[in-house]
Structure formats: C-alpha cells, structure tokens
Coordinates of C-alpha atoms and ligand atoms in Angstrom, one line a residue:
M69 CA 0.0 0.0 0.1
G70 CA 1.5 3.6 -0.8
T71 CA 1.3 6.6 -3.0
I72 CA 1.7 6.4 -6.7
I73 CA 2.0 8.8 -9.5
L74 CA -1.2 8.1 -11.8
G75 CA -0.1 10.8 -14.3
T76 CA 2.2 13.5 -15.3
G77 CA 1.9 16.5 -17.6
S78 CA 4.2 19.3 -18.7
C79 CA 3.8 22.7 -20.4
L80 CA 6.7 24.9 -22.1
P81 CA 6.4 28.4 -23.3
S82 CA 6.6 28.2 -27.2
R83 CA 9.6 30.9 -27.6
V84 CA 12.9 29.4 -27.7
M85 CA 15.8 31.6 -26.6
S86 CA 19.0 30.2 -27.9
N87 CA 22.7 31.1 -26.4
V88 CA 23.3 33.2 -29.6
E89 CA 20.2 35.2 -28.9
L90 CA 21.6 35.8 -25.4
E91 CA 25.2 37.1 -27.0
S92 CA 23.0 40.2 -27.9
I93 CA 21.7 41.0 -24.7
V94 CA 24.8 40.4 -22.4
D95 CA 28.5 40.0 -22.7
T96 CA 28.6 36.3 -23.2
S97 CA 29.0 33.5 -25.9
D98 CA 27.4 30.4 -26.9
E99 CA 30.8 28.6 -26.2
W100 CA 31.1 29.9 -22.5
I101 CA 27.5 29.1 -21.6
R102 CA 27.8 25.4 -23.1
T103 CA 31.1 24.6 -21.8
R104 CA 30.2 26.0 -18.2
T105 CA 26.6 24.8 -18.1
G106 CA 25.5 22.5 -20.9
I107 CA 22.8 24.9 -21.6
E108 CA 21.8 25.3 -25.5
N109 CA 18.3 26.9 -25.3
R110 CA 15.8 27.8 -22.7
R111 CA 12.2 28.6 -23.1
I112 CA 10.7 32.3 -22.3
G113 CA 7.1 32.8 -21.3
G114 CA 5.1 35.4 -23.2
T115 CA 1.7 36.5 -23.3
G116 CA -0.7 33.8 -21.9
E117 CA 2.0 32.0 -20.4
K118 CA 2.2 33.4 -17.0
T119 CA 3.2 30.8 -14.2
Y120 CA -0.3 29.9 -13.3
Q121 CA -1.2 29.5 -17.1
L122 CA 1.8 27.1 -17.7
A123 CA 1.0 25.2 -14.4
A124 CA -2.7 24.8 -15.4
S125 CA -1.8 23.4 -18.8
A126 CA 0.8 20.9 -17.2
A127 CA -2.2 20.0 -14.8
R128 CA -4.7 19.1 -17.5
N129 CA -2.1 16.9 -19.3
A130 CA -1.5 15.1 -15.9
L131 CA -5.1 14.8 -15.2
E132 CA -5.9 13.5 -18.7
M133 CA -3.0 10.8 -18.5
A134 CA -4.3 9.8 -15.0
Q135 CA -7.8 9.7 -16.0
V136 CA -8.6 11.7 -12.9
D137 CA -11.4 14.5 -13.3
A138 CA -10.3 18.0 -11.9
E139 CA -13.1 17.8 -9.2
E140 CA -11.8 14.7 -7.6
I141 CA -8.6 16.6 -6.5
K142 CA -8.6 17.1 -2.7
L143 CA -5.0 18.8 -2.3
L144 CA -3.4 21.1 -5.2
V145 CA 0.1 22.2 -4.4
V146 CA 2.4 24.4 -6.7
G147 CA 6.0 24.8 -6.0
T148 CA 7.1 28.1 -7.3
V149 CA 9.1 31.2 -6.5
S150 CA 7.9 33.3 -9.5
S151 CA 4.1 33.5 -9.3
H152 CA 2.5 36.5 -11.0
M153 CA 1.1 37.7 -7.8
L154 CA 2.2 37.2 -4.1
M155 CA -1.2 36.8 -2.9
P156 CA -3.5 34.7 -3.6
S157 CA -1.3 31.6 -4.5
C158 CA -0.5 30.5 -7.7
A159 CA -2.1 27.3 -6.7
C160 CA -5.6 28.9 -6.3
Y161 CA -5.3 30.4 -9.9
V162 CA -4.8 27.0 -11.1
Q163 CA -7.6 25.6 -9.1
N164 CA -10.0 28.1 -10.7
E165 CA -8.4 27.7 -14.5
I166 CA -8.8 23.8 -14.2
G167 CA -12.1 23.7 -12.2
A168 CA -10.7 21.8 -9.2
A169 CA -13.6 22.8 -7.2
S170 CA -13.4 20.5 -4.2
A171 CA -9.5 21.3 -3.6
F172 CA -7.8 23.2 -1.0
A173 CA -4.8 24.9 -2.5
Y174 CA -1.6 26.4 -1.7
D175 CA 2.0 27.4 -2.9
L176 CA 5.2 26.1 -1.5
N177 CA 8.4 28.0 -1.4
A178 CA 11.4 25.7 -1.7
A179 CA 12.9 27.2 -4.8
C180 CA 14.4 24.2 -6.9
C181 CA 13.1 21.8 -4.1
G182 CA 9.6 22.9 -4.7
F183 CA 8.4 20.0 -6.5
L184 CA 10.0 17.5 -4.4
Y185 CA 8.9 18.9 -1.2
G186 CA 5.4 19.0 -2.7
L187 CA 5.7 15.5 -3.6
D188 CA 6.5 14.6 -0.1
A189 CA 3.4 16.5 1.2
G190 CA 1.3 14.9 -1.3
D191 CA 2.5 11.5 -0.3
R192 CA 1.8 11.9 3.2
Y193 CA -1.6 13.4 2.5
V194 CA -2.6 10.4 0.3
R195 CA -1.4 8.0 3.0
T196 CA -3.6 9.7 5.7
D197 CA -6.6 10.0 3.3
T198 CA -6.5 6.9 0.9
Q199 CA -9.5 8.1 -1.0
S200 CA -8.1 11.4 -2.1
K201 CA -6.5 12.4 -5.3
V202 CA -3.7 15.1 -5.2
L203 CA -2.0 17.5 -7.7
I204 CA 1.5 18.5 -7.4
I205 CA 2.9 21.0 -9.6
G206 CA 6.3 22.8 -10.3
A207 CA 6.0 25.9 -12.2
E208 CA 8.1 28.9 -12.9
T209 CA 8.6 32.0 -15.0
L210 CA 12.3 32.9 -13.9
S211 CA 12.6 35.0 -16.9
S212 CA 10.5 37.5 -14.7
R213 CA 12.8 37.2 -11.9
V214 CA 16.3 37.5 -13.5
N215 CA 18.1 40.7 -14.0
W216 CA 18.6 40.7 -17.7
Q217 CA 22.0 42.8 -17.4
D218 CA 23.5 40.4 -14.9
R219 CA 25.5 37.5 -17.3
N220 CA 26.1 35.5 -14.0
T221 CA 22.4 34.7 -13.7
C222 CA 20.2 35.3 -17.0
I223 CA 21.9 32.7 -18.9
L224 CA 21.0 29.9 -16.7
F225 CA 17.2 30.1 -16.1
G226 CA 14.2 29.2 -18.3
D227 CA 10.5 28.8 -17.9
G228 CA 8.2 25.7 -17.7
A229 CA 5.9 23.6 -15.6
G230 CA 5.5 20.1 -14.8
A231 CA 2.6 18.2 -12.7
A232 CA 1.8 14.9 -11.1
V233 CA -1.5 13.4 -10.1
L234 CA -1.0 11.2 -6.9
G235 CA -3.3 8.5 -5.6
H236 CA -3.6 5.5 -3.5
S237 CA -2.6 2.1 -4.5
D238 CA -3.0 -1.2 -2.7
N239 CA -0.2 -2.9 -4.5
S240 CA 2.5 -3.2 -1.8
E241 CA 5.2 -3.0 -4.6
R242 CA 4.4 0.4 -6.6
K243 CA 4.7 3.3 -4.3
I244 CA 6.7 6.2 -3.1
I245 CA 9.3 4.3 -1.0
G246 CA 10.9 7.1 1.1
T247 CA 12.0 10.5 1.1
N248 CA 15.0 12.3 2.7
H249 CA 15.3 16.2 2.8
R250 CA 17.2 18.8 4.6
S251 CA 17.4 22.5 4.4
D252 CA 20.2 24.7 5.7
G253 CA 19.1 28.1 6.4
G254 CA 22.7 29.5 7.5
L255 CA 23.4 29.3 3.6
W256 CA 20.3 31.7 2.6
D257 CA 22.8 34.3 1.2
L258 CA 24.2 31.9 -1.7
L259 CA 21.0 32.4 -3.9
Y260 CA 18.1 34.8 -2.8
M261 CA 15.7 37.2 -4.3
H262 CA 14.2 40.2 -2.6
N263 CA 10.6 41.3 -2.0
A264 CA 9.3 44.6 -3.6
P265 CA 10.4 47.3 -1.0
S266 CA 8.5 47.6 2.2
Q267 CA 5.5 49.9 2.6
N268 CA 6.3 50.1 6.0
P269 CA 9.4 52.4 6.2
D270 CA 10.6 50.9 9.6
L271 CA 10.8 47.5 8.0
L272 CA 12.7 48.7 4.8
V273 CA 15.6 46.2 3.9
E274 CA 18.7 48.0 3.4
D275 CA 20.4 47.4 -0.3
N276 CA 17.2 46.1 -1.9
P277 CA 18.1 46.0 -5.7
G278 CA 14.7 44.9 -6.6
A279 CA 12.8 41.3 -6.7
H280 CA 15.5 39.3 -9.0
I281 CA 17.8 36.4 -8.5
I282 CA 21.2 37.1 -6.7
M283 CA 23.7 34.2 -6.6
E284 CA 27.1 33.0 -5.5
G285 CA 27.5 30.6 -8.3
R286 CA 30.9 29.0 -7.3
E287 CA 29.6 28.5 -3.6
I288 CA 26.4 26.8 -4.7
F289 CA 28.2 24.6 -7.0
K290 CA 30.3 23.1 -4.2
H291 CA 27.2 22.6 -2.0
A292 CA 25.0 21.2 -4.5
V293 CA 27.0 18.3 -5.2
K294 CA 27.6 17.3 -1.5
A295 CA 23.9 18.1 -0.7
M296 CA 22.6 16.0 -3.4
E297 CA 25.0 13.1 -2.4
E298 CA 24.1 13.5 1.2
A299 CA 20.2 13.3 0.3
I300 CA 20.7 10.1 -1.7
F301 CA 23.1 8.3 0.4
G302 CA 20.9 9.1 3.4
L303 CA 17.7 7.7 1.7
F304 CA 19.6 4.5 0.8
K305 CA 20.5 4.0 4.6
K306 CA 16.8 4.7 5.5
T307 CA 15.5 2.3 2.8
G308 CA 18.0 -0.5 2.5
L309 CA 18.5 0.0 -1.0
S310 CA 21.7 1.1 -2.9
I311 CA 22.5 2.9 -6.3
D312 CA 22.7 -0.6 -7.9
D313 CA 18.9 -0.7 -7.4
V314 CA 18.1 2.3 -9.0
D315 CA 17.1 2.1 -12.9
V316 CA 16.3 5.8 -13.4
M317 CA 17.7 9.1 -11.8
I318 CA 15.9 12.3 -12.5
P319 CA 18.0 15.1 -10.8
H320 CA 17.1 18.8 -10.7
Q321 CA 18.7 20.3 -13.9
A322 CA 20.9 23.1 -12.8
N323 CA 24.0 22.4 -14.6
F324 CA 25.8 19.7 -16.6
R325 CA 29.0 20.0 -14.6
I326 CA 27.3 19.6 -11.2
L327 CA 25.4 16.7 -12.6
N328 CA 28.6 15.2 -14.1
K329 CA 30.3 15.6 -10.8
L330 CA 27.3 13.8 -8.9
L331 CA 27.2 11.1 -11.3
E332 CA 30.9 10.4 -11.0
R333 CA 30.5 10.3 -7.2
L334 CA 27.4 7.9 -7.3
E335 CA 29.0 5.8 -10.0
I336 CA 25.6 5.6 -11.7
P337 CA 25.8 5.0 -15.5
R338 CA 24.8 8.1 -17.5
E339 CA 22.2 6.1 -19.5
K340 CA 20.0 5.7 -16.3
V341 CA 19.9 9.6 -15.9
V342 CA 17.4 11.9 -17.5
L343 CA 19.1 15.1 -18.7
N344 CA 17.3 17.8 -20.5
V345 CA 19.1 21.2 -19.0
M346 CA 20.5 21.7 -22.7
H347 CA 16.9 22.4 -23.9
Y348 CA 15.3 24.2 -21.2
G349 CA 18.0 25.7 -18.6
N350 CA 17.4 25.6 -15.1
T351 CA 13.5 25.8 -14.5
S352 CA 13.8 25.4 -10.9
A353 CA 10.8 23.8 -9.2
A354 CA 9.5 22.5 -12.7
S355 CA 12.7 20.7 -13.7
I356 CA 11.9 17.5 -11.8
P357 CA 8.3 17.0 -13.2
L358 CA 9.6 18.0 -16.8
G359 CA 12.0 15.2 -16.6
Y360 CA 9.5 12.8 -15.7
W361 CA 7.6 14.0 -19.0
D362 CA 10.8 13.6 -21.0
N363 CA 11.4 10.3 -19.7
R364 CA 7.6 9.0 -20.6
G365 CA 7.2 5.9 -22.8
K366 CA 10.9 4.8 -22.0
F367 CA 9.8 1.7 -20.5
E368 CA 7.2 -0.9 -21.5
P369 CA 3.9 -0.2 -19.6
G370 CA 4.1 -2.5 -16.6
T371 CA 8.0 -2.7 -16.4
S372 CA 8.9 -2.5 -12.7
R373 CA 11.5 0.0 -11.9
I374 CA 12.9 2.1 -9.3
E375 CA 13.4 5.8 -9.6
I376 CA 15.0 8.5 -7.7
D377 CA 14.4 12.3 -7.9
V378 CA 17.1 14.4 -6.2
A379 CA 17.3 18.3 -6.2
F380 CA 19.0 21.1 -4.4
G381 CA 18.3 25.0 -4.4
A382 CA 17.8 28.0 -2.5
G383 CA 17.5 27.9 1.2
F384 CA 19.8 26.1 1.0
A385 CA 17.4 23.1 0.5
S386 CA 18.1 19.8 -0.7
G387 CA 16.3 16.3 -0.9
A388 CA 15.7 13.1 -2.7
I389 CA 12.7 10.6 -3.1
L390 CA 12.8 6.9 -4.1
R391 CA 9.7 5.7 -6.2
R392 CA 8.7 2.0 -7.5
V393 CA 7.0 2.3 -10.7
G394 CA 5.8 0.4 -13.4
Ligands
UT7_226 O1 19.2 25.9 -8.9 C1 20.6 26.5 -8.5 C2 20.9 27.7 -9.4 N1 22.2 27.8 -9.4 C3 23.3 27.3 -9.8 O2 23.1 26.1 -10.2 C4 24.6 27.8 -10.1 C5 25.8 26.8 -9.8 N2 26.9 27.3 -10.3 C6 27.3 27.3 -11.4 O3 26.7 26.7 -12.3 C7 28.6 28.0 -11.9 O4 29.1 28.6 -10.9 C8 28.6 28.9 -13.2 C9 28.0 28.6 -14.4 C10 27.3 30.0 -12.6 C11 29.7 29.9 -13.3 O5 30.5 29.1 -13.7 P1 32.1 29.3 -13.1 O6 32.9 28.3 -13.7 O7 31.8 29.2 -11.3 O8 32.6 30.8 -13.4 P2 32.9 31.8 -12.3 O9 31.5 32.4 -11.8 O10 33.8 31.6 -11.5 O11 33.3 33.0 -13.5 C12 34.6 32.7 -14.2 C13 34.6 33.8 -15.3 C14 34.6 35.4 -14.7 O12 35.3 36.2 -15.1 P3 36.7 36.7 -14.6 O13 36.5 37.4 -13.2 O14 37.4 35.3 -14.6 O15 37.3 37.7 -15.8 C15 32.9 35.8 -14.7 O16 33.1 37.3 -14.9 O17 33.4 34.0 -16.3 C16 32.8 35.3 -16.2 N3 31.4 34.9 -16.5 C17 31.0 34.9 -17.9 N4 31.5 35.1 -19.0 C18 30.7 34.8 -19.9 C19 30.4 34.7 -15.7 N5 29.2 34.7 -16.3 C20 29.5 34.9 -17.8 C21 28.8 34.5 -18.8 N6 29.3 34.6 -19.9 N7 27.5 34.3 -18.9

C-alpha cells in the first residue's frame, strides 16, 4: 500500500531563446555557456504564459493521463518562486483555471526543491486520506525574476511547468518508497531574491536592488554536489537500497558540470540519468516533473523499476525521493 503517481504532464512556453540570442543581450558567448553549463536553449514565457497558465496546462495533461477529473482533486500544491502575484497563491489561480472545485490549494516556496517537497507533502496526505487524489505542480517563469543585465544569472534560467497526479494504491510494490530532505538556512545568502520594497518605512530592507535573483555561483556549485550526494545516501540508509537498485535518476537540472560530478561520485551509468538542461536551462521547481515527462514512454507499460529524484536549491534546500513504478 502506498502513494503512486497516476499521471504526469508538462507545459513549456513556445518561445525558444538560444545562447546566440543571449549574446546580443549580455557580454557572453554560446561557447562559454555550453562549456560551463551545458545549456543550449531555454524557453521564455510570453502573453498567455504566466506561471499559473503554464501550471494549469501541465495539470490538465497530468489529469488526462491519470484519467482523473479535476473535481476529484482534494489537495493542489504549486511549488514556485515566480508566481505573477504574491497573493493569492498561484495554486488558487490554477484551481480556478482547471475547475478543481473540491480542492484546497497553496503554494510551496522551496525554490528548486519545490516540486520534491510538494511530492513529499502529497504522499503523506494520500497515506492519511487514501480516497483522495492530489495534484502537485512545479511551475516557474524565472525570466520574470532575473536581472537581464547580469550575465552570471540570466543565462542559466528558463520557464516551464510540470505536474503529477497522486493517488493511493493497494499494490505493496508500486509506491513512493521513501524521502529524505534537509534545509540549511545558514546558507541563505548563496541564492536569494528580495521582495518589492516594504511599505512600512521601519521595515525597509537595506540594499534591496529589486525582486531578482542574486547568486554566488561557485559556492552553490560546491554545496550542490555534496547536498545531493548526502540526500541520496541518507535515503539509501533509510530504505536499505543502494545505487545498484536504481534504474532511473531524475535530478534537478541546474548545470551539466554539477550533474557530471554527482554521477561520478554515485558511480551511476549516464544512460540511467534523465538530462534535459540543454533544452530548457534551469527551470527550478519545474525541472523534475519536466524530467518525468521527457522520460515517459522509455519503458514498456508495467515494467517494474526504481526511480530516484534529487534536487538542491535556494535555502539551502536539498532532498531526494525514491519511487517504485511500473
Ligand atoms: O538551482 C540553483 C541555481 N544555481 C546554480 O546552479 C549555479 C551553480 N554554479 C554554476 O553553475 C557556475 O558557478 C556558473 C555556471 C554560474 C559559473 O561558472 P564558473 O566556472 O563558476 O564561473 P565563475 O563564476 O567563477 O566566473 C568565471 C569567469 C568570470 O570572469 P573573470 O572574473 O575570471 O574575468 C566571470 O565574470 O566567467 C565570467 N562569466 C561569464 N563570462 C561569459 C560569468 N558569467 C559569464 C557569462 N558569459 N555568462
């Protein structure tokens, strides 16, 4: 008995921005971006492609695959740091768009771990209310949150959304096997984004340059590999499984170099790892469910396998989830 993913979905903005196009915006080059990050293109949201609109579209795909009606959804969570409004939540907009009238809905701010932590919350919800269906979404339009004059950050991020519908299964084999997450607030200043300036003069934050991403790339690099490795090995310890049991790894897609280092340390063959950062850039909370979507159809239906999701991001948040599927 446990929680299973009944269906997945994705939505990407139609506009593709290449590294070459970025050369005309900031002092960079296709060659620099490819060799330092592996990114070749990213998607950029346009009219009708706000975060909640991408999220709603991904949700509709996931509901269709799951053959679940929107009205059956009891909990709707959107992992995001780039909703078009601070209040109400992006999740409430999505609820309205898709007609999930019976749901309660909220956003989850865990940056690039937003989808993973949402999956954890959804798993626990389904296990305590086995009749319920849950919709977890990761959706971002970080193009609206980067400083387009800052070459350190604007080349990295992209927009998109991915979704998963969760439900209960009586099958003791197929389920979310375990989760292992950790946040380290002491490292908050490696990656952050201010709010709009305070309306209360006494609560003004000094040096607030606006609501865009500020990042210490090199430091993040070091912590990212270590945090993901610890999340995975901690999870193996909890579950009694090992890297040899894993058939598919879906990591947060931030950077090829970070991922290569992680794969080296884990000694996991590259063929087992879903990689799409070259097409979409870093889509933060959307990157893991976009990975699910890109991996769909790779196995015959019913093929039993173990998949692991792993992520890191601002916070400094990290985590991993093991799932048996098929
Ligand atoms: O979800 C989490 C999000 N964040 C991350 O995943 C970031 C993790 N960090 C990284 O991926 C890498 O640190 C970066 C790709 C961001 C940068 O690579 P790096 O090898 O750490 O480069 P660096 O920041 O040490 O910069 C090296 C040089 C600098 O020039 P100088 O000082 O050596 O003359 C930078 O100014 O590269 C320069 N540089 C660029 N040059 C061309 C920085 N950004 C660019 C750019 N194009 N876009």
